[in-house]
mmCIF file of N, CA and C in Angstrom:
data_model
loop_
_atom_site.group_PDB
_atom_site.id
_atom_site.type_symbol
_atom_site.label_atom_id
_atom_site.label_comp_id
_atom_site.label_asym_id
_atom_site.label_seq_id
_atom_site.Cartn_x
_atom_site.Cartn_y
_atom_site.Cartn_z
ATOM 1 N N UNK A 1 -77.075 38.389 62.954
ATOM 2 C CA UNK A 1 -78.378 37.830 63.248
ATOM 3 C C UNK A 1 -79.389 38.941 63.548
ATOM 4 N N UNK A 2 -78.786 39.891 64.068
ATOM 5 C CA UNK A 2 -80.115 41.165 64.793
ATOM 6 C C UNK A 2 -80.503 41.452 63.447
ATOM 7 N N UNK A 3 -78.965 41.766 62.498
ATOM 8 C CA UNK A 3 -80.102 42.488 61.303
ATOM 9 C C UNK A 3 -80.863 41.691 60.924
ATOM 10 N N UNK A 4 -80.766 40.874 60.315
ATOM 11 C CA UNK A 4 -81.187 40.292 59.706
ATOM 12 C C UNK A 4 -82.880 40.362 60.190
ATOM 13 N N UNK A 5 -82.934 40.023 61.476
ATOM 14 C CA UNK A 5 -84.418 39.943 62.091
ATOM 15 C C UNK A 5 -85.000 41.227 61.483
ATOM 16 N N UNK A 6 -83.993 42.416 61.542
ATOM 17 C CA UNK A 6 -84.789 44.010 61.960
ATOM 18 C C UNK A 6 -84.955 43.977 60.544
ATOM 19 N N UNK A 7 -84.636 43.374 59.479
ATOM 20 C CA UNK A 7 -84.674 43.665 57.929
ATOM 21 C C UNK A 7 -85.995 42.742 57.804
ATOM 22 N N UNK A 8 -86.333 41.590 58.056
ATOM 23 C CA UNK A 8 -86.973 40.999 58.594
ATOM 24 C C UNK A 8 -88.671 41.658 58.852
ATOM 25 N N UNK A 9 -88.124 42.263 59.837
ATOM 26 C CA UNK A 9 -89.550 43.168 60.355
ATOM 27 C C UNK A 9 -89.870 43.880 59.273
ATOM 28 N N UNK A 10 -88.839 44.775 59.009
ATOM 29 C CA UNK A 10 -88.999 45.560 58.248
ATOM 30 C C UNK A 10 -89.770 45.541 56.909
ATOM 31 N N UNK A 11 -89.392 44.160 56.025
ATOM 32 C CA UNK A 11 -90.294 43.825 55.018
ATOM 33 C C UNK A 11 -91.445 43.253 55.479
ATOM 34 N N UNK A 12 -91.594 42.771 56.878
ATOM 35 C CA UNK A 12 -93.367 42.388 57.019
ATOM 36 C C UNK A 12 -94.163 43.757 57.303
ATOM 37 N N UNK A 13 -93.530 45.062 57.451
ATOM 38 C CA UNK A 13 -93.556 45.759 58.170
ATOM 39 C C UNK A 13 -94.812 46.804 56.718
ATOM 40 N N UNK A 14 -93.363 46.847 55.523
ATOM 41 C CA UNK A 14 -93.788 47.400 54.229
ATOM 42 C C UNK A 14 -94.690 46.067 53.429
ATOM 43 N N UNK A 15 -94.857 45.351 53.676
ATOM 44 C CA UNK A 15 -95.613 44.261 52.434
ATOM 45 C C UNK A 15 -96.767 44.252 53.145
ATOM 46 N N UNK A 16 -97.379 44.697 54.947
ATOM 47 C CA UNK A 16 -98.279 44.564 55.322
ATOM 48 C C UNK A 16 -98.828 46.167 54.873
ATOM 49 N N UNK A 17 -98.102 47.124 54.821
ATOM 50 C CA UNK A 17 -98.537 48.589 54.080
ATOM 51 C C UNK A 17 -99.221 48.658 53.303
ATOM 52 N N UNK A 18 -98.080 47.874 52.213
ATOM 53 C CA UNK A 18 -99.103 47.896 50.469
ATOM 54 C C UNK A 18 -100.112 47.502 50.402
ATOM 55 N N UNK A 19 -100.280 46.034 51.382
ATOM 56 C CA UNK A 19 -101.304 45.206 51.561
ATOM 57 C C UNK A 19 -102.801 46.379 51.531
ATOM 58 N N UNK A 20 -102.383 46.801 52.819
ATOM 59 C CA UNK A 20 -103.693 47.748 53.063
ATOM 60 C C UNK A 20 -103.987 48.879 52.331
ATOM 61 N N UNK A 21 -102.971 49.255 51.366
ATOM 62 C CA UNK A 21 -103.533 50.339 50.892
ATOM 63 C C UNK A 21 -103.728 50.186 48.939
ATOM 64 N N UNK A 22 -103.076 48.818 48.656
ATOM 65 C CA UNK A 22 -103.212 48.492 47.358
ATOM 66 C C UNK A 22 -104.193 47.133 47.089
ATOM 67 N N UNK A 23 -104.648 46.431 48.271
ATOM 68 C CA UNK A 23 -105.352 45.129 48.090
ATOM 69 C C UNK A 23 -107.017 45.660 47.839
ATOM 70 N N UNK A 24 -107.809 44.611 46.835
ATOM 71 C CA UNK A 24 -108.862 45.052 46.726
ATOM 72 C C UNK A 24 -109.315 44.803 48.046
ATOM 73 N N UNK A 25 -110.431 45.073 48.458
ATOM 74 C CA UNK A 25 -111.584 44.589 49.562
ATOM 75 C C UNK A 25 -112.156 43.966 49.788
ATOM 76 N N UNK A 26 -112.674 43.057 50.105
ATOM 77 C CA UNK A 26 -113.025 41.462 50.266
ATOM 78 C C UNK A 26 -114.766 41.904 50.114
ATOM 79 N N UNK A 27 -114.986 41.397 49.090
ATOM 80 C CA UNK A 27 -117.290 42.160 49.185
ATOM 81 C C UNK A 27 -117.246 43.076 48.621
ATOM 82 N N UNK A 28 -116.591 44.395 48.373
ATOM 83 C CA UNK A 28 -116.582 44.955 48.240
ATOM 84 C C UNK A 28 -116.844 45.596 46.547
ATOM 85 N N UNK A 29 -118.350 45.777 46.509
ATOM 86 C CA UNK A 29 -119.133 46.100 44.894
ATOM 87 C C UNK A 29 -118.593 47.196 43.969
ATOM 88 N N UNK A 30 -118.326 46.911 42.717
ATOM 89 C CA UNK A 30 -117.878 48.162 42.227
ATOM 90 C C UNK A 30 -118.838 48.558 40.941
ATOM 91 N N UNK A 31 -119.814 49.769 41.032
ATOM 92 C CA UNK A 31 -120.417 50.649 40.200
ATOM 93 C C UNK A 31 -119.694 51.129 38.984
ATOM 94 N N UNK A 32 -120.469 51.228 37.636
ATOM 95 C CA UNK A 32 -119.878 52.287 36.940
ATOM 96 C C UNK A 32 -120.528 53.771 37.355
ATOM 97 N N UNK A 33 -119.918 54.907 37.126
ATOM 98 C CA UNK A 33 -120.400 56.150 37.858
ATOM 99 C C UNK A 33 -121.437 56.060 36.856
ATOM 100 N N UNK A 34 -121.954 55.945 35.403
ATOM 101 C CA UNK A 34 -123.098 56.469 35.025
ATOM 102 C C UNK A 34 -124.410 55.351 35.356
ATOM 103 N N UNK A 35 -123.832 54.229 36.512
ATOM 104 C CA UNK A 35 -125.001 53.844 36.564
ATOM 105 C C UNK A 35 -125.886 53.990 38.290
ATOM 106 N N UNK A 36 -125.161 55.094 38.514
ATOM 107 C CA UNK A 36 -125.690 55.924 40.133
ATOM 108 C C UNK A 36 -126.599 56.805 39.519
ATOM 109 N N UNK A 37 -126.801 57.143 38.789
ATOM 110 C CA UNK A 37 -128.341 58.207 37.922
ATOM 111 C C UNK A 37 -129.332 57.389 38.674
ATOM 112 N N UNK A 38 -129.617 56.566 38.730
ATOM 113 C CA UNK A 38 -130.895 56.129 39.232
ATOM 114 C C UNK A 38 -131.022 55.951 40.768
ATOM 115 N N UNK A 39 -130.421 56.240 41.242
ATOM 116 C CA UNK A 39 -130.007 55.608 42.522
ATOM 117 C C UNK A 39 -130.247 57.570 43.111
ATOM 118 N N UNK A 40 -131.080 57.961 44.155
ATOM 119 C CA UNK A 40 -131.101 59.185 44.320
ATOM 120 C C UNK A 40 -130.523 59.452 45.996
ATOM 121 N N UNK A 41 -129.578 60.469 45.718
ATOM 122 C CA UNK A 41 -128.466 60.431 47.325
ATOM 123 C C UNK A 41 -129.532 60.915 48.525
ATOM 124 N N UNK A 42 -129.581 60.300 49.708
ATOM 125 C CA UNK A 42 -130.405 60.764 50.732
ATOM 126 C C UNK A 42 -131.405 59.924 51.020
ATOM 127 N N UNK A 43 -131.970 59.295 49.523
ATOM 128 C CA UNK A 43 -133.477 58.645 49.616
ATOM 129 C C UNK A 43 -132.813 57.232 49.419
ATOM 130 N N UNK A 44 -132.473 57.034 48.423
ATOM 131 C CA UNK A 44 -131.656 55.529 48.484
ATOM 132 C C UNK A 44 -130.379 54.739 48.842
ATOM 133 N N UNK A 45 -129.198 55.975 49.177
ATOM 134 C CA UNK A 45 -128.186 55.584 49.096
ATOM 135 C C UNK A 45 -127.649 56.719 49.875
ATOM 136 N N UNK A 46 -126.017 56.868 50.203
ATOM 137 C CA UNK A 46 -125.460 58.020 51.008
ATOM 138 C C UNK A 46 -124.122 57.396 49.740
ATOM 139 N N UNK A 47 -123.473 59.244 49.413
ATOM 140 C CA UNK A 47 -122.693 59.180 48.617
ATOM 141 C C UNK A 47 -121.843 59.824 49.208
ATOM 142 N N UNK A 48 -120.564 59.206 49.067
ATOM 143 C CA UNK A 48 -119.012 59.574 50.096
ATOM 144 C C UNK A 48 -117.969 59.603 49.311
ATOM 145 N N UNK A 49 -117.740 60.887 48.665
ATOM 146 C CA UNK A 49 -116.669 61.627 47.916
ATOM 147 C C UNK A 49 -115.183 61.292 48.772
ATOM 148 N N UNK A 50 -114.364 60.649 48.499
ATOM 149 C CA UNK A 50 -113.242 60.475 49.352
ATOM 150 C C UNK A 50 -111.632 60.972 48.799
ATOM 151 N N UNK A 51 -111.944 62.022 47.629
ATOM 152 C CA UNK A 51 -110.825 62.621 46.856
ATOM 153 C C UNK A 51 -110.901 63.524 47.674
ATOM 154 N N UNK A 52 -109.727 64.242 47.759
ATOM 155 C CA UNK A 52 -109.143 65.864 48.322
ATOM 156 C C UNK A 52 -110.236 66.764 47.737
ATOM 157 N N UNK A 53 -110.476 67.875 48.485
ATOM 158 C CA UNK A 53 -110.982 68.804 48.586
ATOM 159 C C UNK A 53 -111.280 69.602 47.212
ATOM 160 N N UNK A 54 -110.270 69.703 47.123
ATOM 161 C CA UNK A 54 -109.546 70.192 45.494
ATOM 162 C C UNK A 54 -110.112 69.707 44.588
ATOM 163 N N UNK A 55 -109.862 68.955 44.552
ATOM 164 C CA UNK A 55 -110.698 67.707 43.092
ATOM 165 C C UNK A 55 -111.969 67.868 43.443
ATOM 166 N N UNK A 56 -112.617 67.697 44.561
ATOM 167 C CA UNK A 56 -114.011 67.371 44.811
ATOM 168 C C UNK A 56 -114.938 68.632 44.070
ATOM 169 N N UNK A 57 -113.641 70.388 44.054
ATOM 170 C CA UNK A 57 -114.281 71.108 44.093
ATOM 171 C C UNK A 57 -114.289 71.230 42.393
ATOM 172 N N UNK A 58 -113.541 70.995 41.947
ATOM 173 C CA UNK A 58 -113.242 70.362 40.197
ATOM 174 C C UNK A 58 -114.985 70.092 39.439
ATOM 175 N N UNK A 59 -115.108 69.479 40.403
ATOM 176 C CA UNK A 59 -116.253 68.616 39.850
ATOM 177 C C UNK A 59 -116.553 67.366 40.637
ATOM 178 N N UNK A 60 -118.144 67.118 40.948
ATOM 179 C CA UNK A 60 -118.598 66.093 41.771
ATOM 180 C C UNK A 60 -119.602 65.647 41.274
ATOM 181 N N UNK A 61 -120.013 64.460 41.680
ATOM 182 C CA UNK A 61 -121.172 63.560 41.704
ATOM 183 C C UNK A 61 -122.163 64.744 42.608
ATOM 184 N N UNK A 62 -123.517 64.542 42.001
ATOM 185 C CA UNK A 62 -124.814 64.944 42.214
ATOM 186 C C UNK A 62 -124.796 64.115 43.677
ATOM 187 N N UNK A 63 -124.729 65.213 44.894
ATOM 188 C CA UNK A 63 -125.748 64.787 45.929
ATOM 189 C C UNK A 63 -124.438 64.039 47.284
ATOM 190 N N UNK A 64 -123.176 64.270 46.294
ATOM 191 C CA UNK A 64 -122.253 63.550 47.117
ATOM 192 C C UNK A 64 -121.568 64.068 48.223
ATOM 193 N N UNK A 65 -121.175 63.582 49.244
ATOM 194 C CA UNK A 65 -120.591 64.655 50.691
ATOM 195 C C UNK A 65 -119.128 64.582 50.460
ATOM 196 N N UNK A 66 -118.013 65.571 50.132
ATOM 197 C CA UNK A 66 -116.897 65.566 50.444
ATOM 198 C C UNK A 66 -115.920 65.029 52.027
ATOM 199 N N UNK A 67 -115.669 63.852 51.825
ATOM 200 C CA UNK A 67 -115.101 63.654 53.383
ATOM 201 C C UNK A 67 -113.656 63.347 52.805
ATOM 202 N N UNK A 68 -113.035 63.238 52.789
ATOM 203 C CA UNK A 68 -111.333 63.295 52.038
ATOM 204 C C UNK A 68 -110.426 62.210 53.084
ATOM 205 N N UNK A 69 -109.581 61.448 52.631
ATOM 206 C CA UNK A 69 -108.617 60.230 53.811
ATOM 207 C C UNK A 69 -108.265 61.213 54.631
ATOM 208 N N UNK A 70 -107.926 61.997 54.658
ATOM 209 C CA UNK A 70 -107.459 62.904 56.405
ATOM 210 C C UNK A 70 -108.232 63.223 57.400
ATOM 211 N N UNK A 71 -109.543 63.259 56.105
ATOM 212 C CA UNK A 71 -110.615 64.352 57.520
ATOM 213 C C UNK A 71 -111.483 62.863 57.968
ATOM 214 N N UNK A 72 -111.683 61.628 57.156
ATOM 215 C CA UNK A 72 -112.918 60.517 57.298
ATOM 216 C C UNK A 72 -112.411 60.016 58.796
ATOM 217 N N UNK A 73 -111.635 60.018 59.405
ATOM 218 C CA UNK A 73 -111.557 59.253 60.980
ATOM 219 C C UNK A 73 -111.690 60.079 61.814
ATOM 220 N N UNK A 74 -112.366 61.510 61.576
ATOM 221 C CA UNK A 74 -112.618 62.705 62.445
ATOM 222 C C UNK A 74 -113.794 63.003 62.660
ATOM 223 N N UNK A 75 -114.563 62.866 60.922
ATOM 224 C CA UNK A 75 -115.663 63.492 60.760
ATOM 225 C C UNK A 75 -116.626 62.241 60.481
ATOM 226 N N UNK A 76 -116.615 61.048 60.136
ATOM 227 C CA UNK A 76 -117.306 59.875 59.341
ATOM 228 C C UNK A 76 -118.616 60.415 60.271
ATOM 229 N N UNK A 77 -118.611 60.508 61.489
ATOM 230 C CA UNK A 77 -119.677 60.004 62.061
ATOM 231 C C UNK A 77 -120.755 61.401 62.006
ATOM 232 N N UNK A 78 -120.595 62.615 61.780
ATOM 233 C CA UNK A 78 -121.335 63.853 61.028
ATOM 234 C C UNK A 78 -122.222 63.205 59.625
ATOM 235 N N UNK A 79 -121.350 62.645 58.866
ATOM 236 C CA UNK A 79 -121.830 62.785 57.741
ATOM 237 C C UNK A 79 -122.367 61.054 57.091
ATOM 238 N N UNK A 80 -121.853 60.238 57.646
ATOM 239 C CA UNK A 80 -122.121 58.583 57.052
ATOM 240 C C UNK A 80 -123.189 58.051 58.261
ATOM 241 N N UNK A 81 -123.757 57.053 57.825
ATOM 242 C CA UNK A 81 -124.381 56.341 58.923
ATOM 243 C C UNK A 81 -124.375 54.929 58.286
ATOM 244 N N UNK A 82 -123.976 53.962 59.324
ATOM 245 C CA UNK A 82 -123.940 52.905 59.621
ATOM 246 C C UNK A 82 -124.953 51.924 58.671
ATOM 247 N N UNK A 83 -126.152 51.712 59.310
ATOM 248 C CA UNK A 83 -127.441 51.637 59.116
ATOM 249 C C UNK A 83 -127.630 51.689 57.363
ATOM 250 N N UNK A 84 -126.996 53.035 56.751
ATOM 251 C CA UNK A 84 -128.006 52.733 55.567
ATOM 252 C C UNK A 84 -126.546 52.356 54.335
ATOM 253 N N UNK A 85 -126.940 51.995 52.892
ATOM 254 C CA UNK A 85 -125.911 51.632 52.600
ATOM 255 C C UNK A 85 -125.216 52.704 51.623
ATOM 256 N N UNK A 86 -124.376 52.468 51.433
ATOM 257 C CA UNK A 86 -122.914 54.006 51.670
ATOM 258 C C UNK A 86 -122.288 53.827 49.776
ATOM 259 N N UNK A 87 -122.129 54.436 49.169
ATOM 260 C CA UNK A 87 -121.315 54.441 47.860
ATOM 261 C C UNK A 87 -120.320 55.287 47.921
ATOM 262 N N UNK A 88 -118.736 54.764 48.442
ATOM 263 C CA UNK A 88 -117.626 55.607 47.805
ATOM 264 C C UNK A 88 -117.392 56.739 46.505
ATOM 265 N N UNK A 89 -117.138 57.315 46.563
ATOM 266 C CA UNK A 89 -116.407 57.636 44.964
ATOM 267 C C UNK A 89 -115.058 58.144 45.388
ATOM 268 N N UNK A 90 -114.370 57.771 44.828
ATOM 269 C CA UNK A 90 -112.514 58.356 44.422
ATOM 270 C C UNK A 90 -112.219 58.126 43.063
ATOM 271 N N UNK A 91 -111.295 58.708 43.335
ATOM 272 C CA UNK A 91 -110.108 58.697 41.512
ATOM 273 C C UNK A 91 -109.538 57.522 41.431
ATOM 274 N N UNK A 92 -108.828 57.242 42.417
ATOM 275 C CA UNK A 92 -108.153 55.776 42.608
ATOM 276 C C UNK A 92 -108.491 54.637 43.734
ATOM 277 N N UNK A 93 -108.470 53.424 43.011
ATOM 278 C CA UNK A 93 -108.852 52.697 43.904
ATOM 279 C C UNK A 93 -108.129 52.342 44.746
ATOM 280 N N UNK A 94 -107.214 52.927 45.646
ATOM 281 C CA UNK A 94 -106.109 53.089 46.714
ATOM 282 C C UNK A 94 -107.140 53.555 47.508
ATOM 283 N N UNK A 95 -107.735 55.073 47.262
ATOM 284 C CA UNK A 95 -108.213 55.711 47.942
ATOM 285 C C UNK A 95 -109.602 54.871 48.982
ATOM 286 N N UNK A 96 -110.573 54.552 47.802
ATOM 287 C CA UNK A 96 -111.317 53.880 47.992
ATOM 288 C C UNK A 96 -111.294 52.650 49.085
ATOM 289 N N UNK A 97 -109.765 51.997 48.550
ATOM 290 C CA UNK A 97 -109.967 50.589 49.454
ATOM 291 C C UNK A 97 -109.710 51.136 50.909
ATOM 292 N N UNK A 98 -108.812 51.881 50.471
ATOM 293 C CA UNK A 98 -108.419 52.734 52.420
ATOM 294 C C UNK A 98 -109.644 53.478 52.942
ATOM 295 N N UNK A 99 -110.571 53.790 52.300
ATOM 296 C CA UNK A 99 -112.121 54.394 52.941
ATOM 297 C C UNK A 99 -112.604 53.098 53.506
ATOM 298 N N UNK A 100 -112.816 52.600 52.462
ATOM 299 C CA UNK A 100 -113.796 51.512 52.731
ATOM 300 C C UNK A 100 -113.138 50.005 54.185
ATOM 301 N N UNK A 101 -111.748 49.967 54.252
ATOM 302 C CA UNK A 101 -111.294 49.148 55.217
ATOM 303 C C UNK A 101 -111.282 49.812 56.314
ATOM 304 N N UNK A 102 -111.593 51.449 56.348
ATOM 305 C CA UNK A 102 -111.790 52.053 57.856
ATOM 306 C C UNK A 102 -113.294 51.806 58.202
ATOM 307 N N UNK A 103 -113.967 52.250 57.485
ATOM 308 C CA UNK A 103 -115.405 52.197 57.330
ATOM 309 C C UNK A 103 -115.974 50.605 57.728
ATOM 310 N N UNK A 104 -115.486 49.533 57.305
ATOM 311 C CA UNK A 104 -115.548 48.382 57.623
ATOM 312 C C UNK A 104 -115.524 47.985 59.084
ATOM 313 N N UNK A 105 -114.598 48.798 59.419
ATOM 314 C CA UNK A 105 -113.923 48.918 60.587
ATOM 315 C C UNK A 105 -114.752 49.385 62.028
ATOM 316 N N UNK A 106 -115.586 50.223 61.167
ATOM 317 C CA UNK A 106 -116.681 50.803 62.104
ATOM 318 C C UNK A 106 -118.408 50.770 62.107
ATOM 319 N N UNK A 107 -118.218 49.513 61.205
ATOM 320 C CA UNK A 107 -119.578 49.101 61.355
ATOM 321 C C UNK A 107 -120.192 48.831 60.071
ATOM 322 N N UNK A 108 -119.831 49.681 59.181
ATOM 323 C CA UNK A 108 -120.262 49.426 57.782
ATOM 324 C C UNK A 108 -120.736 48.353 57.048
ATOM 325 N N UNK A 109 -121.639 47.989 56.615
ATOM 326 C CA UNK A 109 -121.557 46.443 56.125
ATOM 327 C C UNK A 109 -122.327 46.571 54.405
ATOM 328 N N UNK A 110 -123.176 47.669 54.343
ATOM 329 C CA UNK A 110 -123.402 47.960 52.787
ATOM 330 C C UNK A 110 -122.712 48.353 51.892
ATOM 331 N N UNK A 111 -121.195 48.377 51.666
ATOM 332 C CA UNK A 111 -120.447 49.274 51.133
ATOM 333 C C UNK A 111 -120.279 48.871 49.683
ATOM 334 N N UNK A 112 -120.170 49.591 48.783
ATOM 335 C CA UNK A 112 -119.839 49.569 47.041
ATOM 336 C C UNK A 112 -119.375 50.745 47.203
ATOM 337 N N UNK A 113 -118.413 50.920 45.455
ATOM 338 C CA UNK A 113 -117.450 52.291 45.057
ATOM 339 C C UNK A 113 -117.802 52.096 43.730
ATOM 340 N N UNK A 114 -117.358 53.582 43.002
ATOM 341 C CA UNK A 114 -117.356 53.744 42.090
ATOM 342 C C UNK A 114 -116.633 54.776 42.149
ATOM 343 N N UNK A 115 -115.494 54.918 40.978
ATOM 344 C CA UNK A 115 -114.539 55.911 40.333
ATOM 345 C C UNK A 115 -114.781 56.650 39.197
ATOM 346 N N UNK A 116 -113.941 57.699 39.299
ATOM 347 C CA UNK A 116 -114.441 58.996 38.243
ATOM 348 C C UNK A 116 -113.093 58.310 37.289
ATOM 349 N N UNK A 117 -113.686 57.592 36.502
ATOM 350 C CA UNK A 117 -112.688 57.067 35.477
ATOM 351 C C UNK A 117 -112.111 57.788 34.430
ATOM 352 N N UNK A 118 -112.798 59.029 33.566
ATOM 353 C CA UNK A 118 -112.070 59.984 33.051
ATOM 354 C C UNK A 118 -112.259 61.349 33.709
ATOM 355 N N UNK A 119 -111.354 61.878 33.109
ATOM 356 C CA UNK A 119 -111.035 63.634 33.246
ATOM 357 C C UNK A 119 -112.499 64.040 33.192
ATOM 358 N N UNK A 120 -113.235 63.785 32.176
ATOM 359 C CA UNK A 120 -114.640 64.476 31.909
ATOM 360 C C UNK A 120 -115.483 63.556 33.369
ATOM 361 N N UNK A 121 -115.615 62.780 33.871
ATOM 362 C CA UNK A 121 -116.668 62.851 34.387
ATOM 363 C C UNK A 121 -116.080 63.265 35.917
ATOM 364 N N UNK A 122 -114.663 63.839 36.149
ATOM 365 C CA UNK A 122 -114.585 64.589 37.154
ATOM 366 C C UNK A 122 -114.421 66.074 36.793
ATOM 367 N N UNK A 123 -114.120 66.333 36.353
ATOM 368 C CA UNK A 123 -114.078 67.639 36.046
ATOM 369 C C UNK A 123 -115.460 68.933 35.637
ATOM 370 N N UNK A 124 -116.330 67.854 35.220
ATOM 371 C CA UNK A 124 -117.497 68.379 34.852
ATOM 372 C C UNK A 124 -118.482 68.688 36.160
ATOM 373 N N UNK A 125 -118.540 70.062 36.420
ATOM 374 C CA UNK A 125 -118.718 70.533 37.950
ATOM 375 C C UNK A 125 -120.481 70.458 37.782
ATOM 376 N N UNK A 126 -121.064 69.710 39.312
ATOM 377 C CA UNK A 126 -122.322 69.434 39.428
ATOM 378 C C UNK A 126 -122.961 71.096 39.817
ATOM 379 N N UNK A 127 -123.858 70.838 38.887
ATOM 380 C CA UNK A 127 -124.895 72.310 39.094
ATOM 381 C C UNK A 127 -126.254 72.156 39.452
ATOM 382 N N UNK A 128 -126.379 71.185 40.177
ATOM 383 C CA UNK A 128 -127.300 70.757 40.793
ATOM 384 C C UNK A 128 -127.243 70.807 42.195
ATOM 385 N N UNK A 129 -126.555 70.803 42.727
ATOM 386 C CA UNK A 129 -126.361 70.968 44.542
ATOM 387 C C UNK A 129 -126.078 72.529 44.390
ATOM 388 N N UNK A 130 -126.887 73.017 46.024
ATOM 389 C CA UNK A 130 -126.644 73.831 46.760
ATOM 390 C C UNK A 130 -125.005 74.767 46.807
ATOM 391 N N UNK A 131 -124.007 73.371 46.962
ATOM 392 C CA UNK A 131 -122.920 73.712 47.376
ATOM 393 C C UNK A 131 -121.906 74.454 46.405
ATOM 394 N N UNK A 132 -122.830 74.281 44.735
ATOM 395 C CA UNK A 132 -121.858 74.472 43.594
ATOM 396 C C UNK A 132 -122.646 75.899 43.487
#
């Protein structure tokens, strides 16, 4: 009988995991990346790079802040604000939904994503920011 319970837990334990890190997001808008051109980072929108460091440095969206899943529950509050409304970008939408259900979490209520769907539109490094 014990196991059974502890096996028990155990699968509510992993099916509530996947849940959170493979379920879409409830509201939650999804962009194609070439249609953020119009949309200008700072003045209309705040853009939140949520791939690793690495990749980000590969190539990025025009205007976007690198915050990565390790560093966003350290740093969110430096670089995002509440108040105005926020556009993800990641590679995968894992990444994304796990930004966006912390972010939710803390106040967020404008949130949409958009993904770098091929190799070329991440890889192709922005020469337009400061940072490149």
């Amino acid at each position: 009988m014990m196991f059974r319970l502890l096996g028990l837990i155990m699968l509510v334990a992993i099916a509530y995991w996947m849940y959170r890190k493979y379920a879409p997001v409830r509201g939650l808008r999804q962009h194609a990346l070439r249609d953020l051109s119009g949309l200008e980072a700072g003045k209309d929108v705040q853009l939140l790079d949520v791939r690793d460091y690495l990749e980000f440095e590969e190539g990025h969206y025009h205007g976007a802040v690198n915050l990565s899943l390790g560093r966003l529950s350290s740093f969110w509050r430096r670089y995002v604000k509440a108040e105005r409304p926020l556009v993800l970008l990641g590679g995968k939408p894992s990444e994304v939904y796990r930004a966006a259900r912390f972010l939710r979490a803390k106040g967020f209520r404008q949130l949409s994503y958009a993904l770098y769907e091929s190799e070329q539109e991440s890889s192709a490094p922005c020469r337009q920011c400061p940072c490149c």
